[in-house]
């Protein structure tokens, strides 16, 4: 054996994508640098102090299943936990927590400092490129940091411009400078770029709010934690409150609409349809007399309140006026005004499914820079980029995520195949295998992969293996106990009273049959922890339906295996429309599964592709 | 396990015969319920029966095992008479077999490709096939949806998107200020789509006849003059378009064009009791063809009671045309008969019906059944399951209504509801 130099991965940006990327790369065994503007903003939440939610909670659990940071940090800093859609089935339940902003930042910073990650404070001004490959970064003080792979996770900082009423200032976040030179470099490389916008509401001083008479929203009694390994909240729990806009609020906004940056024509970037500003809500849904506002404490002591639902780019004095027209906020003080921000993003169709820039080898992108929005989306991409940059520099096979097994896979595939037309956010409806990709089984779906990669700490690994053992035991036990139809009916299960015996697992898959019924039929199952039995209940809920999806899933997996070589020439394929040929050469799918999802693809066109692919193989065998 | 798929394939150069191809793991077991399977790779003449044991047709049956079939799966080929009724009957029965569904466009080829059923010699042939399919699909896409039809299909699409997005609204935006009980609206939308599809299927029945032609059966006791009448009709130079004689021993077909409506006239074997087993089979087929025909004309010579279900009853052998009857021998009443047939058929032709192919028909029938089932269980089943099932219906209908993806659902949600905390 001769000594191999340890490879280096440089992560630029200490946001949610950056920290997960650094964590993954470090755990993959590369020398890892995290370069960011300010060490004290690592893990800062730019907007809403909440982690998780519908679809997003799934992503957090998946990152957690890979030993990521976001879930544990959120649990550590959580001051209110709620499982959204608790009354609905497990596939669409989303864990969410309100966090103390400072505690969250601290938890993230602690997690990073516990890893072999070297933090570098500084602004990255440019990329170093050698022989067509990215080979490090140049800091604005002129220092060079060489590395084998660079992961950019600069969020909203590329050519960031902040709008508040008529004022525009350049900035990556309020009070932080934008990255202009770096953006120039990406433009210079000919990467396809676009412009997006988003906004944030004013923050209110907690003391200035009159809470009396506002409807309170407490957290769940049995908090569902974000991380699989957390057992309960760490901090005391607080309430949120709910108030509403009214006609008067709407009047003020309507009268001042022309002053809003969004309406004055200053902003060209496209904003998300699901996160409209209050100006948008009032003009687009004019007949709605009132909009809900959640007052969410940003910290445990509640000195700052985040009014969820009133993001705006109106001038500061108008913000004060409309906020004070709202019940409970009559004397509210604004501690930080709301604003809109416009920024550059890179069209993610320029990326591979490993998030590497196809035409700039050595460069990976993750987070909002790829046109997404949200901490969870950023974190998940950070994980993917970190794992893959580290694999690539160590000449290990890529770590791939399939739509059939994770929300991460769904997101990556959506991004690199479809691109974005507005800031991309996760929804459960994006996952076609939603019934099997649940937040509750993210560890079962993904942790084995992480174990195989060797990136989990011993504690997480043992925890998972014990849990799986118990689940398997309990499932086995349920399947081994069969009861007659009559007995089942007596226990309240709606089955035919025929002579047929059914095992307990089969009974559990019947709608409205839960753990308690099964326990009444076989009391010794009580030896298992309640969480284990609930897990089986979740699994059984959809089992009858999942059988139908198996075929589809296996087809997609097969197509994932039909890989398309990177230099595959679409131009001279007969039988594809020229439009489709053009799309395919932009997206450059790497498998038939990806090609199938390219916009405008038809079954017959796909046949043609599979066919050409197969002949090209036959031809090359013949030639070779 | 993969679905078993079936579709009608044309049989080049063999007019009057249709090939129905079945491919997939359940092909042998499924078709064995309709007839005895011959030995592998050997053609066998078989009686093909429906699930109640009724004879559908007798035709050639061929079985190819997975190793040596075009698709690389078990394949059965049924060569049956090219009559609409026969093909319809066989296809309907296939659709009822477990694990069977109609093939999507290009699906046979897809399976062949996936199973590497190509060696270098086959490759060129397959390329032609793919090109032909592409062209066919283009032409079909243009012709099958036009004008009013396209609009109707768009309405289905929109209603299904609306229903699916209402369900998604309650799942993905539960923490927003949006309606939580959407069951009534969803059921209303789904039901209206199902009802409209049913209407369309009925209309399409007739429309399809326009494409493939109506069948008019001449029925009557032996020697009532059916053949003579048919010959008389066939002899009229304007009417005769083609003649396929002897496609079966017992049924003579003549294709004529009734002012733009293609019609096949069937001269059926005389309906009488017979002891000869072969002739008995012929008579059985005759009854089936006659029963499935669009119009039944009874030539009455007074010798037999007029059976039920006749559309036109005419006095036979009215040689001088004085009694309002018809005569093939002299040609009396023939023009009048054709006029009556024409107006009868015209009254059944709708203005704009979707020219449904068998594949579409089966998809619609499946969709209607699923939609009704979903509506029935909407309140009792978890909404994520209903949402999944609506999506499945949408995907099954993709070929008809176009692809629908999450963006379409989200678009519908964001345009109607104020989302955004
Ligand atoms: C005003 C605003 C409103 C938002 N509203 C919402 C919302 O409503 N809903 C929602 O889900 N999400 C919202 N977000 C988005 C959410 O905050 C981001 O999606 C998420 O933080 C993105 O994570 P990231 O890691 O990609 O980038 P960020 O968290 O932005 O992190 C970027 C990091 O890169 C560093 N950096 C930038 N340039 C350089 C450089 N040249 N050199 C070194 N370091 C650099 C920065 O210091 C920072 O640490 C909003 C963001 C902003 C700014």
Tab-separated table of C-alpha atoms in Angstrom, chain A residues 160-531:
chain	number	residue	atom	x	y	z
A	160	UNK	CA	-29.093	39.717	-4.128
A	161	UNK	CA	-31.193	42.903	-4.141
A	162	UNK	CA	-33.458	43.848	-1.256
A	163	UNK	CA	-36.639	45.831	-1.853
A	164	UNK	CA	-38.640	47.736	0.689
A	165	UNK	CA	-41.118	50.183	-0.809
A	166	UNK	CA	-39.197	52.346	-3.212
A	167	UNK	CA	-35.842	51.611	-1.583
A	168	UNK	CA	-33.588	49.043	-3.096
A	169	UNK	CA	-30.276	48.000	-1.604
A	170	UNK	CA	-28.034	45.206	-2.620
A	171	UNK	CA	-27.731	42.440	-0.051
A	172	UNK	CA	-27.894	38.672	0.401
A	173	UNK	CA	-30.092	39.001	3.467
A	174	UNK	CA	-31.020	42.088	5.432
A	175	UNK	CA	-27.737	43.548	6.692
A	176	UNK	CA	-25.476	41.162	4.757
A	177	UNK	CA	-23.645	41.912	1.518
A	178	UNK	CA	-24.447	40.044	-1.700
A	179	UNK	CA	-22.101	37.869	-3.763
A	180	UNK	CA	-21.679	39.724	-7.005
A	181	UNK	CA	-18.289	38.565	-8.186
A	182	UNK	CA	-19.157	34.927	-7.734
A	183	UNK	CA	-22.319	35.434	-9.752
A	184	UNK	CA	-20.245	37.042	-12.494
A	185	UNK	CA	-18.044	33.973	-12.596
A	186	UNK	CA	-21.038	31.665	-13.072
A	187	UNK	CA	-22.429	33.906	-15.814
A	188	UNK	CA	-18.954	33.968	-17.350
A	189	UNK	CA	-18.939	30.191	-17.489
A	190	UNK	CA	-22.099	30.333	-19.546
A	191	UNK	CA	-24.291	28.621	-16.960
A	192	UNK	CA	-28.027	29.097	-17.547
A	193	UNK	CA	-29.201	31.507	-14.830
A	194	UNK	CA	-32.483	33.094	-13.872
A	195	UNK	CA	-33.931	35.437	-11.314
A	196	UNK	CA	-36.355	34.660	-8.522
A	197	UNK	CA	-37.790	36.586	-5.608
A	198	UNK	CA	-39.144	35.909	-2.182
A	199	UNK	CA	-40.210	37.948	0.782
A	200	UNK	CA	-40.417	38.006	4.528
A	201	UNK	CA	-42.813	39.721	6.985
A	202	UNK	CA	-41.898	42.409	9.504
A	203	UNK	CA	-40.853	41.114	12.936
A	204	UNK	CA	-42.732	42.415	15.938
A	205	UNK	CA	-41.604	43.102	19.453
A	206	UNK	CA	-43.312	40.550	21.708
A	207	UNK	CA	-43.807	42.994	24.568
A	208	UNK	CA	-45.798	45.362	22.343
A	209	UNK	CA	-48.468	42.768	21.511
A	210	UNK	CA	-51.724	42.521	23.418
A	211	UNK	CA	-52.176	38.768	23.750
A	212	UNK	CA	-55.354	38.938	25.777
A	213	UNK	CA	-58.301	37.846	23.712
A	214	UNK	CA	-56.237	36.261	20.956
A	215	UNK	CA	-56.895	32.640	20.170
A	216	UNK	CA	-53.946	30.568	21.391
A	217	UNK	CA	-52.517	27.641	19.506
A	218	UNK	CA	-50.688	25.199	21.752
A	219	UNK	CA	-48.358	22.459	20.591
A	220	UNK	CA	-49.229	18.763	20.607
A	221	UNK	CA	-49.546	16.950	23.889
A	222	UNK	CA	-47.478	14.062	22.569
A	223	UNK	CA	-44.878	15.841	20.523
A	224	UNK	CA	-43.670	14.047	17.386
A	225	UNK	CA	-39.962	14.759	17.217
A	226	UNK	CA	-38.113	15.661	14.045
A	227	UNK	CA	-35.230	13.239	14.573
A	228	UNK	CA	-35.727	9.501	14.955
A	229	UNK	CA	-33.426	9.459	17.922
A	230	UNK	CA	-34.896	12.279	19.978
A	231	UNK	CA	-37.086	11.211	22.818
A	232	UNK	CA	-38.700	14.498	23.745
A	233	UNK	CA	-38.399	18.266	23.652
A	234	UNK	CA	-35.379	19.815	25.269
A	235	UNK	CA	-36.759	23.301	25.890
A	236	UNK	CA	-39.976	24.383	27.594
A	237	UNK	CA	-42.913	24.638	25.194
A	238	UNK	CA	-44.762	27.807	24.195
A	239	UNK	CA	-48.012	28.746	22.474
A	240	UNK	CA	-48.530	30.561	19.223
A	241	UNK	CA	-51.522	32.830	18.722
A	242	UNK	CA	-53.863	33.490	15.847
A	243	UNK	CA	-55.217	36.835	14.686
A	244	UNK	CA	-56.691	38.118	11.420
A	245	UNK	CA	-56.465	40.968	8.978
A	246	UNK	CA	-59.653	42.969	8.501
A	247	UNK	CA	-61.300	45.351	6.037
A	248	UNK	CA	-59.402	48.235	7.487
A	249	UNK	CA	-56.069	46.438	7.029
A	250	UNK	CA	-57.014	45.678	3.444
A	251	UNK	CA	-57.959	49.321	2.843
A	252	UNK	CA	-54.573	50.530	4.000
A	253	UNK	CA	-52.780	48.039	1.818
A	254	UNK	CA	-54.964	48.704	-1.206
A	255	UNK	CA	-54.420	52.454	-0.919
A	256	UNK	CA	-50.653	51.966	-0.813
A	257	UNK	CA	-50.350	49.193	-3.329
A	258	UNK	CA	-48.500	51.431	-5.780
A	259	UNK	CA	-45.757	51.873	-3.186
A	260	UNK	CA	-45.096	48.163	-2.883
A	261	UNK	CA	-41.863	47.109	-4.534
A	262	UNK	CA	-43.698	44.128	-5.930
A	263	UNK	CA	-46.265	46.318	-7.681
A	264	UNK	CA	-44.114	49.234	-8.722
A	265	UNK	CA	-42.475	47.149	-11.415
A	266	UNK	CA	-39.070	47.181	-9.737
A	267	UNK	CA	-38.960	43.426	-9.379
A	268	UNK	CA	-38.477	41.157	-12.348
A	269	UNK	CA	-37.849	37.874	-10.494
A	270	UNK	CA	-40.635	35.363	-10.158
A	271	UNK	CA	-42.029	34.655	-6.708
A	272	UNK	CA	-43.687	31.521	-5.420
A	273	UNK	CA	-47.447	31.209	-5.870
A	274	UNK	CA	-47.819	29.506	-2.506
A	275	UNK	CA	-46.183	32.193	-0.479
A	276	UNK	CA	-47.773	35.405	-1.718
A	277	UNK	CA	-47.179	38.717	-0.049
A	278	UNK	CA	-50.094	40.304	1.758
A	279	UNK	CA	-50.302	42.751	-1.161
A	280	UNK	CA	-50.773	39.790	-3.495
A	281	UNK	CA	-53.360	38.132	-1.312
A	282	UNK	CA	-55.460	41.251	-1.142
A	283	UNK	CA	-55.384	42.025	-4.810
A	284	UNK	CA	-55.685	38.479	-6.117
A	285	UNK	CA	-58.331	37.328	-3.670
A	286	UNK	CA	-60.230	40.587	-3.376
A	287	UNK	CA	-63.407	38.964	-2.084
A	288	UNK	CA	-61.695	37.448	0.915
A	289	UNK	CA	-62.482	39.756	3.798
A	290	UNK	CA	-59.869	38.517	6.203
A	291	UNK	CA	-56.656	36.522	6.232
A	292	UNK	CA	-55.278	34.424	9.055
A	293	UNK	CA	-52.049	35.442	10.795
A	294	UNK	CA	-50.110	33.144	13.087
A	295	UNK	CA	-48.068	34.941	15.713
A	296	UNK	CA	-45.054	32.717	16.216
A	297	UNK	CA	-42.452	33.415	18.896
A	298	UNK	CA	-38.942	33.429	17.478
A	299	UNK	CA	-37.426	32.656	20.859
A	300	UNK	CA	-38.349	30.966	24.051
A	301	UNK	CA	-38.787	34.223	25.921
A	302	UNK	CA	-40.692	35.684	22.992
A	303	UNK	CA	-38.994	39.029	22.611
A	304	UNK	CA	-39.466	38.795	18.826
A	305	UNK	CA	-42.610	37.564	17.105
A	306	UNK	CA	-42.891	36.341	13.519
A	307	UNK	CA	-46.316	37.233	12.074
A	308	UNK	CA	-46.796	34.368	9.650
A	309	UNK	CA	-48.939	35.368	6.669
A	310	UNK	CA	-48.117	39.036	6.077
A	311	UNK	CA	-44.888	39.087	4.114
A	312	UNK	CA	-44.551	42.401	2.344
A	313	UNK	CA	-42.413	44.837	0.425
A	314	UNK	CA	-44.385	47.960	1.349
A	315	UNK	CA	-42.521	50.949	2.804
A	316	UNK	CA	-41.823	50.803	6.489
A	317	UNK	CA	-44.455	53.369	7.566
A	318	UNK	CA	-47.179	51.522	5.664
A	319	UNK	CA	-46.085	48.294	7.348
A	320	UNK	CA	-46.525	49.963	10.718
A	321	UNK	CA	-49.944	51.283	9.741
A	322	UNK	CA	-51.386	48.004	8.488
A	323	UNK	CA	-49.885	45.951	11.318
A	324	UNK	CA	-51.493	48.263	13.871
A	325	UNK	CA	-54.898	47.863	12.241
A	326	UNK	CA	-54.893	44.223	13.319
A	327	UNK	CA	-56.442	42.935	16.518
A	328	UNK	CA	-53.876	42.471	19.286
A	329	UNK	CA	-51.283	44.422	17.310
A	330	UNK	CA	-52.748	47.896	17.903
A	331	UNK	CA	-49.568	49.051	19.641
A	332	UNK	CA	-47.120	46.688	18.000
A	333	UNK	CA	-43.564	47.826	17.422
A	334	UNK	CA	-41.735	46.566	14.341
A	335	UNK	CA	-38.263	45.369	15.275
A	336	UNK	CA	-37.246	44.501	11.723
A	337	UNK	CA	-39.278	45.525	8.675
A	338	UNK	CA	-40.471	43.053	6.066
A	339	UNK	CA	-38.799	43.053	2.684
A	340	UNK	CA	-38.600	41.279	-0.636
A	341	UNK	CA	-35.409	39.893	-2.027
A	342	UNK	CA	-34.459	39.148	-5.614
A	343	UNK	CA	-31.570	36.889	-6.418
A	344	UNK	CA	-29.955	34.817	-9.157
A	345	UNK	CA	-30.275	31.081	-9.359
A	346	UNK	CA	-28.773	28.491	-11.638
A	347	UNK	CA	-31.186	26.510	-13.803
A	348	UNK	CA	-30.872	23.109	-12.120
A	349	UNK	CA	-31.266	21.334	-15.445
A	350	UNK	CA	-27.576	22.157	-15.830
A	351	UNK	CA	-26.885	19.697	-13.001
A	352	UNK	CA	-26.529	15.965	-12.822
A	353	UNK	CA	-28.625	13.962	-10.388
A	354	UNK	CA	-25.615	14.175	-8.065
A	355	UNK	CA	-25.963	17.990	-8.221
A	356	UNK	CA	-22.680	18.438	-10.014
A	357	UNK	CA	-22.592	21.114	-12.713
A	358	UNK	CA	-22.441	19.075	-15.885
A	359	UNK	CA	-20.202	21.472	-17.744
A	360	UNK	CA	-18.002	22.435	-14.792
A	361	UNK	CA	-16.682	19.240	-13.287
A	362	UNK	CA	-15.586	19.628	-9.694
A	363	UNK	CA	-18.400	22.081	-8.888
A	364	UNK	CA	-21.541	21.064	-7.018
A	365	UNK	CA	-24.519	23.314	-6.206
A	366	UNK	CA	-27.034	22.903	-3.396
A	367	UNK	CA	-29.853	24.876	-1.809
A	368	UNK	CA	-31.599	28.027	-2.856
A	369	UNK	CA	-28.942	28.649	-5.515
A	370	UNK	CA	-30.719	25.852	-7.441
A	371	UNK	CA	-34.041	27.663	-7.402
A	372	UNK	CA	-35.549	26.004	-4.354
A	373	UNK	CA	-36.894	27.634	-1.227
A	374	UNK	CA	-36.919	26.425	2.340
A	375	UNK	CA	-34.468	25.138	4.902
A	376	UNK	CA	-35.482	21.512	4.497
A	377	UNK	CA	-35.150	21.544	0.709
A	378	UNK	CA	-31.743	23.186	1.131
A	379	UNK	CA	-30.620	20.704	3.770
A	380	UNK	CA	-31.617	17.720	1.662
A	381	UNK	CA	-29.700	19.022	-1.343
A	382	UNK	CA	-26.723	19.754	0.869
A	383	UNK	CA	-26.712	16.123	1.908
A	384	UNK	CA	-26.849	14.930	-1.705
A	385	UNK	CA	-24.089	17.282	-2.845
A	386	UNK	CA	-21.897	16.519	0.170
A	387	UNK	CA	-22.192	12.753	-0.256
A	388	UNK	CA	-21.548	12.908	-3.955
A	389	UNK	CA	-18.715	15.427	-3.987
A	390	UNK	CA	-16.993	13.271	-1.383
A	391	UNK	CA	-17.689	10.080	-3.343
A	392	UNK	CA	-16.475	11.607	-6.539
A	393	UNK	CA	-13.152	12.861	-5.169
A	394	UNK	CA	-12.578	9.489	-3.524
A	395	UNK	CA	-13.502	7.737	-6.758
A	396	UNK	CA	-16.403	5.965	-5.123
A	397	UNK	CA	-19.640	5.267	-7.000
A	398	UNK	CA	-22.237	8.084	-6.914
A	399	UNK	CA	-24.874	8.049	-4.169
A	400	UNK	CA	-28.168	8.095	-5.993
A	401	UNK	CA	-31.662	8.859	-4.786
A	402	UNK	CA	-34.654	7.450	-6.610
A	403	UNK	CA	-38.174	8.906	-6.769
A	404	UNK	CA	-39.359	5.478	-5.768
A	405	UNK	CA	-37.642	5.537	-2.400
A	406	UNK	CA	-37.393	9.086	-1.117
A	407	UNK	CA	-38.672	12.647	-1.236
A	408	UNK	CA	-35.047	13.600	-1.733
A	409	UNK	CA	-35.128	11.570	-4.937
A	410	UNK	CA	-38.377	13.226	-5.988
A	411	UNK	CA	-36.928	16.691	-5.453
A	412	UNK	CA	-33.619	16.033	-7.200
A	413	UNK	CA	-35.381	14.454	-10.148
A	414	UNK	CA	-37.888	17.327	-10.406
A	415	UNK	CA	-35.081	19.854	-10.297
A	416	UNK	CA	-32.682	18.342	-12.785
A	417	UNK	CA	-35.309	17.068	-15.220
A	418	UNK	CA	-38.039	19.702	-15.063
A	419	UNK	CA	-36.160	22.751	-13.833
A	420	UNK	CA	-38.042	25.451	-11.906
A	421	UNK	CA	-40.354	28.262	-12.908
A	422	UNK	CA	-40.911	29.573	-9.391
A	423	UNK	CA	-39.056	28.861	-6.144
A	424	UNK	CA	-39.420	25.093	-5.701
A	425	UNK	CA	-40.926	23.823	-2.510
A	426	UNK	CA	-41.703	20.290	-1.465
A	427	UNK	CA	-45.309	19.114	-1.240
A	428	UNK	CA	-46.425	15.579	-0.510
A	429	UNK	CA	-48.366	15.664	-3.756
A	430	UNK	CA	-45.095	15.731	-5.676
A	431	UNK	CA	-44.357	12.165	-4.572
A	432	UNK	CA	-46.151	9.624	-6.719
A	433	UNK	CA	-45.360	6.882	-4.213
A	434	UNK	CA	-46.608	8.963	-1.327
A	435	UNK	CA	-48.254	6.053	0.441
A	436	UNK	CA	-44.956	4.263	0.861
A	437	UNK	CA	-42.662	7.286	1.289
A	438	UNK	CA	-43.781	8.270	4.751
A	439	UNK	CA	-42.097	10.446	7.319
A	440	UNK	CA	-42.442	7.606	9.807
A	441	UNK	CA	-40.465	5.126	7.728
A	442	UNK	CA	-37.727	7.401	6.377
A	443	UNK	CA	-35.177	5.531	8.474
A	444	UNK	CA	-36.328	2.162	7.178
A	445	UNK	CA	-36.060	3.444	3.640
A	446	UNK	CA	-32.706	5.164	3.874
A	447	UNK	CA	-30.665	4.306	6.938
A	448	UNK	CA	-29.452	0.972	5.506
A	449	UNK	CA	-27.902	2.979	2.681
A	450	UNK	CA	-26.181	5.271	5.173
A	451	UNK	CA	-24.882	2.281	7.112
A	452	UNK	CA	-23.491	0.871	3.906
A	453	UNK	CA	-21.697	4.149	3.261
A	454	UNK	CA	-20.303	4.015	6.771
A	455	UNK	CA	-21.367	7.542	7.657
A	456	UNK	CA	-23.437	6.978	10.784
A	457	UNK	CA	-22.206	7.262	14.328
A	458	UNK	CA	-22.386	4.100	16.412
A	459	UNK	CA	-25.303	5.378	18.454
A	460	UNK	CA	-27.569	5.981	15.487
A	461	UNK	CA	-26.596	2.714	13.941
A	462	UNK	CA	-27.324	0.615	17.000
A	463	UNK	CA	-30.524	2.503	17.635
A	464	UNK	CA	-31.718	1.727	14.133
A	465	UNK	CA	-30.698	-1.902	14.196
A	466	UNK	CA	-32.492	-2.474	17.499
A	467	UNK	CA	-35.595	-0.800	16.211
A	468	UNK	CA	-35.637	-2.893	13.056
A	469	UNK	CA	-35.165	-6.056	15.052
A	470	UNK	CA	-38.159	-5.250	17.209
A	471	UNK	CA	-40.303	-4.316	14.235
A	472	UNK	CA	-39.425	-7.564	12.517
A	473	UNK	CA	-40.151	-9.564	15.661
A	474	UNK	CA	-43.478	-7.880	16.212
A	475	UNK	CA	-44.479	-8.277	12.568
A	476	UNK	CA	-43.500	-11.932	12.693
A	477	UNK	CA	-45.525	-12.408	15.806
A	478	UNK	CA	-48.591	-10.748	14.301
A	479	UNK	CA	-48.352	-12.874	11.211
A	480	UNK	CA	-48.064	-16.030	13.242
A	481	UNK	CA	-51.263	-15.479	15.199
A	482	UNK	CA	-54.445	-16.188	13.254
A	483	UNK	CA	-57.980	-15.751	14.470
A	484	UNK	CA	-61.312	-16.945	13.127
A	485	UNK	CA	-63.676	-14.462	11.479
A	486	UNK	CA	-66.041	-14.797	14.394
A	487	UNK	CA	-63.409	-13.908	16.964
A	488	UNK	CA	-62.355	-10.925	14.893
A	489	UNK	CA	-65.932	-9.735	14.645
A	490	UNK	CA	-66.309	-9.989	18.381
A	491	UNK	CA	-63.296	-7.735	18.712
A	492	UNK	CA	-65.086	-5.213	16.527
A	493	UNK	CA	-63.333	-5.921	13.245
A	494	UNK	CA	-65.526	-5.711	10.213
A	495	UNK	CA	-64.775	-8.995	8.424
A	496	UNK	CA	-66.949	-11.679	6.924
A	497	UNK	CA	-67.975	-14.170	9.582
A	498	UNK	CA	-66.759	-16.990	7.374
A	499	UNK	CA	-64.661	-19.885	8.562
A	500	UNK	CA	-61.526	-18.247	7.144
A	501	UNK	CA	-58.775	-17.462	9.600
A	502	UNK	CA	-56.849	-14.239	9.250
A	503	UNK	CA	-53.563	-13.297	10.822
A	504	UNK	CA	-53.298	-10.203	12.982
A	505	UNK	CA	-51.187	-8.304	10.483
A	506	UNK	CA	-53.864	-8.823	7.840
A	507	UNK	CA	-56.477	-7.556	10.322
A	508	UNK	CA	-54.368	-4.498	11.009
A	509	UNK	CA	-54.544	-3.582	7.340
A	510	UNK	CA	-58.325	-3.287	7.500
A	511	UNK	CA	-59.521	0.337	7.740
A	512	UNK	CA	-60.301	1.465	11.279
A	513	UNK	CA	-58.489	-1.433	12.894
A	514	UNK	CA	-55.728	-0.165	15.145
A	515	UNK	CA	-53.178	-1.314	17.638
A	516	UNK	CA	-55.682	-1.473	20.503
A	517	UNK	CA	-57.856	-4.014	18.679
A	518	UNK	CA	-54.857	-6.170	17.889
A	519	UNK	CA	-53.722	-5.978	21.495
A	520	UNK	CA	-57.134	-7.132	22.651
A	521	UNK	CA	-56.798	-10.179	20.393
A	522	UNK	CA	-53.245	-10.957	21.450
A	523	UNK	CA	-52.337	-9.305	24.768
A	524	UNK	CA	-48.765	-10.600	24.776
A	525	UNK	CA	-47.962	-8.206	21.927
A	526	UNK	CA	-47.831	-5.639	24.722
A	527	UNK	CA	-44.251	-6.779	25.271
A	528	UNK	CA	-43.403	-4.492	22.338
A	529	UNK	CA	-43.047	-0.775	22.717
A	530	UNK	CA	-46.090	1.197	21.650
A	531	UNK	CA	-44.024	3.020	19.020
